[in-house]
PDB file of C-alpha atoms in Angstrom:
ATOM      1  CA  MET A   1       8.476  16.525   6.863  1.00  0.00           C
ATOM      2  CA  SER A   2      10.611  19.093   5.002  1.00  0.00           C
ATOM      3  CA  ASP A   3      13.587  17.917   2.977  1.00  0.00           C
ATOM      4  CA  ALA A   4      15.745  20.508   4.757  1.00  0.00           C
ATOM      5  CA  PRO A   5      18.216  18.853   7.163  1.00  0.00           C
ATOM      6  CA  LEU A   6      17.546  19.306  10.854  1.00  0.00           C
ATOM      7  CA  PRO A   7      20.091  21.161  13.004  1.00  0.00           C
ATOM      8  CA  PRO A   8      22.410  19.045  15.195  1.00  0.00           C
ATOM      9  CA  GLU A   9      20.500  19.965  18.356  1.00  0.00           C
ATOM     10  CA  ARG A  10      17.533  17.995  16.993  1.00  0.00           C
ATOM     11  CA  ILE A  11      19.496  14.719  16.980  1.00  0.00           C
ATOM     12  CA  PRO A  12      17.694  12.390  19.425  1.00  0.00           C
ATOM     13  CA  ARG A  13      19.541  10.617  22.226  1.00  0.00           C
ATOM     14  CA  ALA A  14      19.991   6.878  21.779  1.00  0.00           C
ATOM     15  CA  SER A  15      22.483   4.468  23.299  1.00  0.00           C
ATOM     16  CA  LEU A  16      22.080   1.763  20.621  1.00  0.00           C
ATOM     17  CA  ALA A  17      22.404   1.882  16.843  1.00  0.00           C
ATOM     18  CA  VAL A  18      22.012  -0.416  13.857  1.00  0.00           C
ATOM     19  CA  ILE A  19      23.842   0.152  10.589  1.00  0.00           C
ATOM     20  CA  GLY A  20      21.740  -1.584   7.970  1.00  0.00           C
ATOM     21  CA  GLY A  21      23.322  -3.069   4.872  1.00  0.00           C
ATOM     22  CA  SER A  22      22.236  -5.295   2.018  1.00  0.00           C
ATOM     23  CA  GLY A  23      21.033  -7.964   4.449  1.00  0.00           C
ATOM     24  CA  THR A  24      17.981  -5.916   5.469  1.00  0.00           C
ATOM     25  CA  PHE A  25      17.796  -3.432   2.594  1.00  0.00           C
ATOM     26  CA  SER A  26      14.807  -5.034   0.861  1.00  0.00           C
ATOM     27  CA  SER A  27      12.637  -4.617   3.966  1.00  0.00           C
ATOM     28  CA  ARG A  28      11.498  -1.775   6.178  1.00  0.00           C
ATOM     29  CA  PHE A  29      13.553  -2.407   9.292  1.00  0.00           C
ATOM     30  CA  PRO A  30      12.166  -2.782  11.885  1.00  0.00           C
ATOM     31  CA  GLU A  31       8.492  -2.279  10.863  1.00  0.00           C
ATOM     32  CA  ASP A  32       8.229  -5.296   8.553  1.00  0.00           C
ATOM     33  CA  LEU A  33       9.182  -7.644  11.398  1.00  0.00           C
ATOM     34  CA  GLU A  34       5.830  -6.857  13.051  1.00  0.00           C
ATOM     35  CA  ASP A  35       7.373  -7.224  16.499  1.00  0.00           C
ATOM     36  CA  PRO A  36       4.982  -6.003  19.212  1.00  0.00           C
ATOM     37  CA  ALA A  37       7.952  -4.850  21.291  1.00  0.00           C
ATOM     38  CA  VAL A  38       8.987  -2.357  18.606  1.00  0.00           C
ATOM     39  CA  ARG A  39       7.600   1.150  18.225  1.00  0.00           C
ATOM     40  CA  VAL A  40       8.864   3.488  15.501  1.00  0.00           C
ATOM     41  CA  LEU A  41       9.152   6.982  16.993  1.00  0.00           C
ATOM     42  CA  ALA A  42      10.444   8.962  14.011  1.00  0.00           C
ATOM     43  CA  LYS A  43      11.603   8.334  10.478  1.00  0.00           C
ATOM     44  CA  ASN A  44      13.176  10.202   7.556  1.00  0.00           C
ATOM     45  CA  LEU A  45      15.404  12.163   9.936  1.00  0.00           C
ATOM     46  CA  ARG A  46      18.151  14.024   8.099  1.00  0.00           C
ATOM     47  CA  PHE A  47      20.660  16.178   9.968  1.00  0.00           C
ATOM     48  CA  ASP A  48      23.223  18.845   9.162  1.00  0.00           C
ATOM     49  CA  THR A  49      26.732  17.523   9.831  1.00  0.00           C
ATOM     50  CA  PRO A  50      30.219  18.997   9.272  1.00  0.00           C
ATOM     51  CA  TYR A  51      30.518  16.531   6.348  1.00  0.00           C
ATOM     52  CA  GLY A  52      27.292  17.429   4.568  1.00  0.00           C
ATOM     53  CA  PRO A  53      23.624  16.496   5.044  1.00  0.00           C
ATOM     54  CA  SER A  54      23.313  13.055   6.648  1.00  0.00           C
ATOM     55  CA  PRO A  55      21.483  10.047   5.219  1.00  0.00           C
ATOM     56  CA  LEU A  56      17.988   9.368   6.521  1.00  0.00           C
ATOM     57  CA  PHE A  57      17.807   7.968  10.054  1.00  0.00           C
ATOM     58  CA  LYS A  58      15.003   6.248  11.907  1.00  0.00           C
ATOM     59  CA  LEU A  59      14.451   6.152  15.670  1.00  0.00           C
ATOM     60  CA  PHE A  60      12.615   3.280  17.324  1.00  0.00           C
ATOM     61  CA  SER A  61      12.073   1.949  20.807  1.00  0.00           C
ATOM     62  CA  LEU A  62      12.425  -1.690  21.801  1.00  0.00           C
ATOM     63  CA  SER A  63      10.760  -3.024  24.922  1.00  0.00           C
ATOM     64  CA  ALA A  64      12.937  -5.529  26.752  1.00  0.00           C
ATOM     65  CA  ALA A  65      12.790  -7.417  30.027  1.00  0.00           C
ATOM     66  CA  ALA A  66      11.356  -5.849  33.164  1.00  0.00           C
ATOM     67  CA  GLY A  67       9.715  -3.019  31.242  1.00  0.00           C
ATOM     68  CA  GLU A  68      13.013  -1.597  30.032  1.00  0.00           C
ATOM     69  CA  GLU A  69      12.668   0.483  26.874  1.00  0.00           C
ATOM     70  CA  LYS A  70      15.700   0.905  24.639  1.00  0.00           C
ATOM     71  CA  LEU A  71      16.099   3.662  22.068  1.00  0.00           C
ATOM     72  CA  VAL A  72      17.748   2.668  18.789  1.00  0.00           C
ATOM     73  CA  LEU A  73      18.923   4.787  15.856  1.00  0.00           C
ATOM     74  CA  THR A  74      19.179   3.026  12.511  1.00  0.00           C
ATOM     75  CA  VAL A  75      20.305   3.942   9.008  1.00  0.00           C
ATOM     76  CA  LYS A  76      20.155   2.021   5.720  1.00  0.00           C
ATOM     77  CA  MET A  77      23.019   0.882   3.492  1.00  0.00           C
ATOM     78  CA  HIS A  78      25.725   2.276   5.755  1.00  0.00           C
ATOM     79  CA  GLY A  79      24.588   5.771   4.796  1.00  0.00           C
ATOM     80  CA  ARG A  80      25.888   5.435   1.245  1.00  0.00           C
ATOM     81  CA  ARG A  81      24.160   7.283  -1.569  1.00  0.00           C
ATOM     82  CA  PHE A  82      25.004   8.242  -5.133  1.00  0.00           C
ATOM     83  CA  GLY A  83      26.857  11.533  -5.264  1.00  0.00           C
ATOM     84  CA  VAL A  84      28.307  11.152  -1.747  1.00  0.00           C
ATOM     85  CA  THR A  85      31.729   9.607  -1.237  1.00  0.00           C
ATOM     86  CA  ALA A  86      31.878   6.478   0.914  1.00  0.00           C
ATOM     87  CA  ALA A  87      34.227   8.313   3.287  1.00  0.00           C
ATOM     88  CA  ASP A  88      31.850  11.235   3.807  1.00  0.00           C
ATOM     89  CA  ALA A  89      28.866   8.905   4.178  1.00  0.00           C
ATOM     90  CA  SER A  90      30.661   7.087   6.994  1.00  0.00           C
ATOM     91  CA  ARG A  91      31.648  10.360   8.661  1.00  0.00           C
ATOM     92  CA  GLN A  92      28.077  11.627   8.509  1.00  0.00           C
ATOM     93  CA  VAL A  93      26.694   8.461  10.116  1.00  0.00           C
ATOM     94  CA  PHE A  94      29.214   8.300  12.932  1.00  0.00           C
ATOM     95  CA  TRP A  95      29.096  12.019  13.647  1.00  0.00           C
ATOM     96  CA  VAL A  96      25.336  11.652  14.194  1.00  0.00           C
ATOM     97  CA  PHE A  97      25.977   8.614  16.413  1.00  0.00           C
ATOM     98  CA  GLN A  98      28.495  10.628  18.418  1.00  0.00           C
ATOM     99  CA  GLN A  99      26.036  13.482  18.943  1.00  0.00           C
ATOM    100  CA  ALA A 100      23.305  11.001  19.899  1.00  0.00           C
ATOM    101  CA  GLY A 101      25.468   9.387  22.583  1.00  0.00           C
ATOM    102  CA  VAL A 102      25.509   5.948  20.938  1.00  0.00           C
ATOM    103  CA  LYS A 103      27.472   3.361  22.935  1.00  0.00           C
ATOM    104  CA  LYS A 104      26.756   0.103  21.070  1.00  0.00           C
ATOM    105  CA  ILE A 105      26.647  -0.336  17.283  1.00  0.00           C
ATOM    106  CA  LEU A 106      25.450  -3.411  15.391  1.00  0.00           C
ATOM    107  CA  ALA A 107      26.210  -3.596  11.675  1.00  0.00           C
ATOM    108  CA  GLU A 108      25.067  -6.037   9.014  1.00  0.00           C
ATOM    109  CA  GLY A 109      25.656  -6.663   5.342  1.00  0.00           C
ATOM    110  CA  GLY A 110      26.097  -9.120   2.520  1.00  0.00           C
ATOM    111  CA  VAL A 111      29.581 -10.444   1.803  1.00  0.00           C
ATOM    112  CA  GLY A 112      31.384 -12.723  -0.600  1.00  0.00           C
ATOM    113  CA  GLY A 113      32.861 -15.980   0.627  1.00  0.00           C
ATOM    114  CA  ALA A 114      36.639 -16.211   0.194  1.00  0.00           C
ATOM    115  CA  ASN A 115      36.916 -19.310   2.393  1.00  0.00           C
ATOM    116  CA  HIS A 116      36.056 -22.509   0.484  1.00  0.00           C
ATOM    117  CA  LEU A 117      34.190 -23.848   3.534  1.00  0.00           C
ATOM    118  CA  LEU A 118      31.546 -21.123   3.417  1.00  0.00           C
ATOM    119  CA  GLU A 119      28.201 -21.669   1.710  1.00  0.00           C
ATOM    120  CA  LEU A 120      25.530 -19.232   0.604  1.00  0.00           C
ATOM    121  CA  ARG A 121      23.400 -17.949   3.516  1.00  0.00           C
ATOM    122  CA  ASP A 122      26.048 -18.828   6.106  1.00  0.00           C
ATOM    123  CA  MET A 123      26.300 -16.142   8.800  1.00  0.00           C
ATOM    124  CA  VAL A 124      29.682 -14.814   9.943  1.00  0.00           C
ATOM    125  CA  VAL A 125      30.444 -12.586  12.922  1.00  0.00           C
ATOM    126  CA  PRO A 126      34.058 -11.597  12.163  1.00  0.00           C
ATOM    127  CA  ASP A 127      36.536 -10.885  14.911  1.00  0.00           C
ATOM    128  CA  ASP A 128      39.218  -9.263  12.754  1.00  0.00           C
ATOM    129  CA  TYR A 129      39.771  -7.527   9.440  1.00  0.00           C
ATOM    130  CA  ILE A 130      42.263  -6.773   6.687  1.00  0.00           C
ATOM    131  CA  ASP A 131      41.855  -3.247   5.335  1.00  0.00           C
ATOM    132  CA  LEU A 132      42.783  -3.057   1.656  1.00  0.00           C
ATOM    133  CA  SER A 133      40.629  -0.041   0.930  1.00  0.00           C
ATOM    134  CA  LEU A 134      42.132   3.070  -0.589  1.00  0.00           C
ATOM    135  CA  ARG A 135      40.411   5.453   1.823  1.00  0.00           C
ATOM    136  CA  ARG A 136      42.730   7.490   4.012  1.00  0.00           C
ATOM    137  CA  ASP A 137      42.227   9.743   7.035  1.00  0.00           C
ATOM    138  CA  VAL A 138      38.573   8.813   7.454  1.00  0.00           C
ATOM    139  CA  ASP A 139      38.068  10.184  10.941  1.00  0.00           C
ATOM    140  CA  LEU A 140      36.109  12.813  12.836  1.00  0.00           C
ATOM    141  CA  GLY A 141      39.131  14.878  13.782  1.00  0.00           C
ATOM    142  CA  GLY A 142      39.345  13.645  17.356  1.00  0.00           C
ATOM    143  CA  PRO A 143      42.737  13.648  19.132  1.00  0.00           C
ATOM    144  CA  TYR A 144      42.827   9.866  19.492  1.00  0.00           C
ATOM    145  CA  LEU A 145      44.934   6.886  18.580  1.00  0.00           C
ATOM    146  CA  GLY A 146      42.758   3.832  17.984  1.00  0.00           C
ATOM    147  CA  VAL A 147      44.160   0.567  19.297  1.00  0.00           C
ATOM    148  CA  MET A 148      42.876  -2.181  16.975  1.00  0.00           C
ATOM    149  CA  ARG A 149      44.078  -5.331  18.701  1.00  0.00           C
ATOM    150  CA  ARG A 150      40.409  -6.064  19.483  1.00  0.00           C
ATOM    151  CA  PRO A 151      38.466  -4.278  16.747  1.00  0.00           C
ATOM    152  CA  VAL A 152      35.202  -6.053  17.525  1.00  0.00           C
ATOM    153  CA  CYS A 153      33.452  -5.949  20.888  1.00  0.00           C
ATOM    154  CA  SER A 154      33.496  -9.513  22.193  1.00  0.00           C
ATOM    155  CA  GLN A 155      30.336  -9.054  24.284  1.00  0.00           C
ATOM    156  CA  LEU A 156      28.372  -7.511  21.426  1.00  0.00           C
ATOM    157  CA  ALA A 157      29.626 -10.206  19.055  1.00  0.00           C
ATOM    158  CA  GLN A 158      28.428 -12.916  21.452  1.00  0.00           C
ATOM    159  CA  GLU A 159      24.921 -11.472  21.399  1.00  0.00           C
ATOM    160  CA  LEU A 160      24.898 -11.579  17.598  1.00  0.00           C
ATOM    161  CA  ILE A 161      26.224 -15.138  17.593  1.00  0.00           C
ATOM    162  CA  ARG A 162      23.629 -16.219  20.143  1.00  0.00           C
ATOM    163  CA  ALA A 163      20.795 -14.644  18.152  1.00  0.00           C
ATOM    164  CA  ALA A 164      21.965 -16.112  14.832  1.00  0.00           C
ATOM    165  CA  ASN A 165      22.449 -19.574  16.346  1.00  0.00           C
ATOM    166  CA  ALA A 166      18.961 -19.504  17.866  1.00  0.00           C
ATOM    167  CA  HIS A 167      17.472 -18.755  14.453  1.00  0.00           C
ATOM    168  CA  ALA A 168      19.619 -21.430  12.770  1.00  0.00           C
ATOM    169  CA  ARG A 169      18.493 -24.091  15.269  1.00  0.00           C
ATOM    170  CA  ARG A 170      14.811 -23.229  14.787  1.00  0.00           C
ATOM    171  CA  HIS A 171      14.904 -23.224  11.003  1.00  0.00           C
ATOM    172  CA  GLN A 172      17.909 -25.445  10.213  1.00  0.00           C
ATOM    173  CA  ASP A 173      18.633 -23.244   7.218  1.00  0.00           C
ATOM    174  CA  ARG A 174      22.163 -21.940   7.774  1.00  0.00           C
ATOM    175  CA  ARG A 175      25.403 -22.211   9.693  1.00  0.00           C
ATOM    176  CA  VAL A 176      26.819 -19.568  12.003  1.00  0.00           C
ATOM    177  CA  PHE A 177      30.524 -18.826  12.371  1.00  0.00           C
ATOM    178  CA  GLY A 178      31.529 -16.851  15.435  1.00  0.00           C
ATOM    179  CA  ARG A 179      34.889 -15.704  14.128  1.00  0.00           C
ATOM    180  CA  GLY A 180      36.509 -14.884  10.829  1.00  0.00           C
ATOM    181  CA  VAL A 181      38.543 -12.290   8.968  1.00  0.00           C
ATOM    182  CA  TYR A 182      36.751  -9.665   6.882  1.00  0.00           C
ATOM    183  CA  ALA A 183      38.792  -8.282   3.963  1.00  0.00           C
ATOM    184  CA  VAL A 184      37.722  -4.741   3.091  1.00  0.00           C
ATOM    185  CA  THR A 185      37.945  -3.526  -0.490  1.00  0.00           C
ATOM    186  CA  ASP A 186      36.581  -0.381  -2.129  1.00  0.00           C
ATOM    187  CA  GLY A 187      34.136  -1.728  -4.708  1.00  0.00           C
ATOM    188  CA  ARG A 188      31.649  -0.912  -6.273  1.00  0.00           C
ATOM    189  CA  HIS A 189      32.770  -3.829  -8.425  1.00  0.00           C
ATOM    190  CA  PHE A 190      33.437  -7.392  -7.234  1.00  0.00           C
ATOM    191  CA  GLU A 191      37.003  -8.638  -6.983  1.00  0.00           C
ATOM    192  CA  SER A 192      38.860 -10.550  -9.688  1.00  0.00           C
ATOM    193  CA  VAL A 193      39.810 -14.229  -9.414  1.00  0.00           C
ATOM    194  CA  ALA A 194      43.421 -13.273  -8.678  1.00  0.00           C
ATOM    195  CA  GLU A 195      42.377 -10.752  -6.029  1.00  0.00           C
ATOM    196  CA  VAL A 196      40.202 -13.292  -4.192  1.00  0.00           C
ATOM    197  CA  ALA A 197      43.056 -15.813  -4.317  1.00  0.00           C
ATOM    198  CA  MET A 198      45.345 -13.162  -2.817  1.00  0.00           C
ATOM    199  CA  LEU A 199      42.852 -12.362  -0.067  1.00  0.00           C
ATOM    200  CA  ARG A 200      42.517 -16.036   0.763  1.00  0.00           C
ATOM    201  CA  ARG A 201      46.299 -16.379   1.074  1.00  0.00           C
ATOM    202  CA  LEU A 202      46.309 -13.374   3.401  1.00  0.00           C
ATOM    203  CA  GLY A 203      43.853 -15.159   5.685  1.00  0.00           C
ATOM    204  CA  ALA A 204      40.533 -13.597   4.668  1.00  0.00           C
ATOM    205  CA  ASP A 205      37.329 -15.584   5.092  1.00  0.00           C
ATOM    206  CA  ILE A 206      34.875 -13.030   3.698  1.00  0.00           C
ATOM    207  CA  VAL A 207      35.180  -9.929   1.555  1.00  0.00           C
ATOM    208  CA  GLY A 208      33.099  -6.761   1.559  1.00  0.00           C
ATOM    209  CA  MET A 209      33.255  -2.970   1.543  1.00  0.00           C
ATOM    210  CA  THR A 210      32.041  -1.610   4.873  1.00  0.00           C
ATOM    211  CA  MET A 211      33.735  -2.918   8.020  1.00  0.00           C
ATOM    212  CA  CYS A 212      36.408  -0.279   7.504  1.00  0.00           C
ATOM    213  CA  PRO A 213      36.313   2.614   8.230  1.00  0.00           C
ATOM    214  CA  GLU A 214      33.406   1.766  10.558  1.00  0.00           C
ATOM    215  CA  VAL A 215      35.586  -0.015  13.115  1.00  0.00           C
ATOM    216  CA  TYR A 216      37.908   3.005  13.223  1.00  0.00           C
ATOM    217  CA  LEU A 217      35.097   5.515  13.622  1.00  0.00           C
ATOM    218  CA  ALA A 218      33.403   3.409  16.305  1.00  0.00           C
ATOM    219  CA  ARG A 219      36.670   3.364  18.233  1.00  0.00           C
ATOM    220  CA  GLU A 220      37.067   7.116  17.795  1.00  0.00           C
ATOM    221  CA  ILE A 221      33.661   7.860  19.360  1.00  0.00           C
ATOM    222  CA  GLY A 222      34.237   5.286  22.132  1.00  0.00           C
ATOM    223  CA  ALA A 223      31.467   2.936  20.975  1.00  0.00           C
ATOM    224  CA  CYS A 224      31.373  -0.860  20.884  1.00  0.00           C
ATOM    225  CA  TYR A 225      31.029  -2.375  17.407  1.00  0.00           C
ATOM    226  CA  ALA A 226      30.182  -5.801  15.997  1.00  0.00           C
ATOM    227  CA  GLY A 227      28.766  -7.018  12.692  1.00  0.00           C
ATOM    228  CA  LEU A 228      26.644  -9.865  11.373  1.00  0.00           C
ATOM    229  CA  TYR A 229      27.276 -10.743   7.735  1.00  0.00           C
ATOM    230  CA  ILE A 230      25.454 -13.107   5.395  1.00  0.00           C
ATOM    231  CA  VAL A 231      27.310 -14.830   2.554  1.00  0.00           C
ATOM    232  CA  VAL A 232      25.449 -13.765  -0.585  1.00  0.00           C
ATOM    233  CA  ASN A 233      27.922 -14.966  -3.209  1.00  0.00           C
ATOM    234  CA  TYR A 234      31.009 -17.083  -3.655  1.00  0.00           C
ATOM    235  CA  GLY A 235      34.126 -15.042  -4.265  1.00  0.00           C
ATOM    236  CA  GLU A 236      35.408 -15.249  -7.827  1.00  0.00           C
ATOM    237  CA  GLY A 237      37.269 -18.534  -8.286  1.00  0.00           C
ATOM    238  CA  VAL A 238      35.729 -20.061  -5.141  1.00  0.00           C
ATOM    239  CA  ILE A 239      33.444 -23.159  -5.419  1.00  0.00           C
ATOM    240  CA  ARG A 240      31.663 -22.066  -8.600  1.00  0.00           C
ATOM    241  CA  GLU A 241      30.746 -18.943 -10.502  1.00  0.00           C
ATOM    242  CA  TRP A 242      28.108 -16.947  -8.646  1.00  0.00           C
ATOM    243  CA  ASN A 243      25.005 -15.884 -10.486  1.00  0.00           C
ATOM    244  CA  HIS A 244      22.793 -12.846 -10.137  1.00  0.00           C
ATOM    245  CA  ALA A 245      19.662 -14.958  -9.504  1.00  0.00           C
ATOM    246  CA  ASP A 246      21.166 -16.366  -6.286  1.00  0.00           C
ATOM    247  CA  LEU A 247      22.109 -12.874  -5.189  1.00  0.00           C
ATOM    248  CA  GLU A 248      18.622 -11.520  -5.872  1.00  0.00           C
ATOM    249  CA  GLN A 249      16.906 -14.413  -4.115  1.00  0.00           C
ATOM    250  CA  ILE A 250      18.993 -14.010  -0.972  1.00  0.00           C
ATOM    251  CA  PHE A 251      18.523 -10.233  -1.121  1.00  0.00           C
ATOM    252  CA  TYR A 252      14.731 -10.555  -0.918  1.00  0.00           C
ATOM    253  CA  GLU A 253      14.344 -13.696   1.206  1.00  0.00           C
ATOM    254  CA  GLU A 254      16.801 -12.976   3.987  1.00  0.00           C
ATOM    255  CA  ALA A 255      15.879  -9.420   4.994  1.00  0.00           C
ATOM    256  CA  ARG A 256      13.411 -10.452   7.694  1.00  0.00           C
ATOM    257  CA  PRO A 257      15.521 -13.288   9.178  1.00  0.00           C
ATOM    258  CA  VAL A 258      18.539 -10.998   9.429  1.00  0.00           C
ATOM    259  CA  GLY A 259      16.355  -8.267  10.939  1.00  0.00           C
ATOM    260  CA  ARG A 260      15.005 -10.665  13.580  1.00  0.00           C
ATOM    261  CA  MET A 261      18.541 -11.662  14.538  1.00  0.00           C
ATOM    262  CA  LEU A 262      19.442  -8.001  15.020  1.00  0.00           C
ATOM    263  CA  LEU A 263      16.377  -7.326  17.183  1.00  0.00           C
ATOM    264  CA  GLU A 264      17.092 -10.380  19.336  1.00  0.00           C
ATOM    265  CA  ALA A 265      20.665  -9.219  19.886  1.00  0.00           C
ATOM    266  CA  LEU A 266      19.434  -5.706  20.748  1.00  0.00           C
ATOM    267  CA  ARG A 267      17.043  -7.119  23.359  1.00  0.00           C
ATOM    268  CA  ARG A 268      19.954  -8.643  25.221  1.00  0.00           C
ATOM    269  CA  THR A 269      22.304  -5.686  24.830  1.00  0.00           C
ATOM    270  CA  GLY A 270      22.668  -3.173  27.637  1.00  0.00           C
ATOM    271  CA  GLU A 271      24.492   0.132  27.866  1.00  0.00           C
ATOM    272  CA  ASP A 272      27.286  -1.195  30.100  1.00  0.00           C
ATOM    273  CA  GLN A 273      30.711  -1.112  28.454  1.00  0.00           C
ATOM    274  CA  GLY A 274      32.570  -3.361  30.855  1.00  0.00           C
ATOM    275  CA  CYS A 275      34.027  -5.020  27.759  1.00  0.00           C
ATOM    276  CA  GLY A 276      36.808  -2.414  27.760  1.00  0.00           C
ATOM    277  CA  CYS A 277      36.266  -1.144  24.201  1.00  0.00           C
ATOM    278  CA  PRO A 278      36.376   2.553  25.211  1.00  0.00           C
ATOM    279  CA  ASP A 279      39.778   1.940  26.847  1.00  0.00           C
ATOM    280  CA  LEU A 280      41.215   1.124  23.409  1.00  0.00           C
ATOM    281  CA  ARG A 281      40.901   4.784  22.431  1.00  0.00           C
ATOM    282  CA  LYS A 282      44.133   6.513  23.517  1.00  0.00           C
ATOM    283  CA  PRO A 283      45.179  10.178  23.393  1.00  0.00           C
ATOM    284  CA  THR A 284      47.440  10.790  20.438  1.00  0.00           C
ATOM    285  CA  LEU A 285      50.917  12.178  21.099  1.00  0.00           C
ATOM    286  CA  LEU A 286      51.024  13.781  17.658  1.00  0.00           C
ATOM    287  CA  VAL A 287      49.638  17.172  18.582  1.00  0.00           C
ATOM    288  CA  GLU A 288      51.162  20.533  17.768  1.00  0.00           C
ATOM    289  CA  ARG A 289      52.656  22.325  20.766  1.00  0.00           C
ATOM    290  CA  PRO A 290      54.300  25.747  20.745  1.00  0.00           C
ATOM    291  CA  GLU A 291      57.989  25.736  21.514  1.00  0.00           C
ATOM    292  CA  GLU A 292      59.189  27.552  24.615  1.00  0.00           C
TER     293      GLU A 292
END
């Protein structure tokens, strides 16, 4: 296909989405899983957005129970590319999701362990976050106030936990934690020993760079959001010094297991939003009104 971005009207409709991170980056998700229920419908889809040309998207269908076929949009590495700010990359991804009518979003990624109880390859589905990023006003311009008392969709999180636990029982190769606090920093560097110690005192269990602003943007477009994160390194000053060989090994060995967990969660995920996540998007009162 041409490298020219497609116009917004060419964005396909899909109710489900996967934001791929470092957990699946070393594989072609979902093709490399060789799942007979998966059919890739289109790839290398780039769209014009108000925030610049989007990253490349892929559209696939997933056959579920009773002949149901689900359409899923997916993007790699949270849409981040060299030369594009992290804020604009996030806006591009979620603007496309909004136009596509996405209702449920699964995210994944590699994180550092700030909690001393976490080991490499442990899986965490966080239920809260601490945003220490320096990004500001990362939104799509909607007239909403996001209520963040429940940033993660509990129903979507349960599907991720169920899928990860099923894999862990079969292979006995990891532990799964169904709650935790994700501390968000800017990167691209890792944190210092003092910074990790600070995050731990604040209550963080894991540290990474992507949960925010994604939770805010998901709330703005009225979508459910939950993430599955694999511990790829110990935070500085935690347990022992991490080494690049461990990171590389996990990077290449865990892509397919993480991908299978995502597909299993998608199979069990419907479009219903009885969880109440869309109700946590409120009209803002801070709008300009002419005086009488």
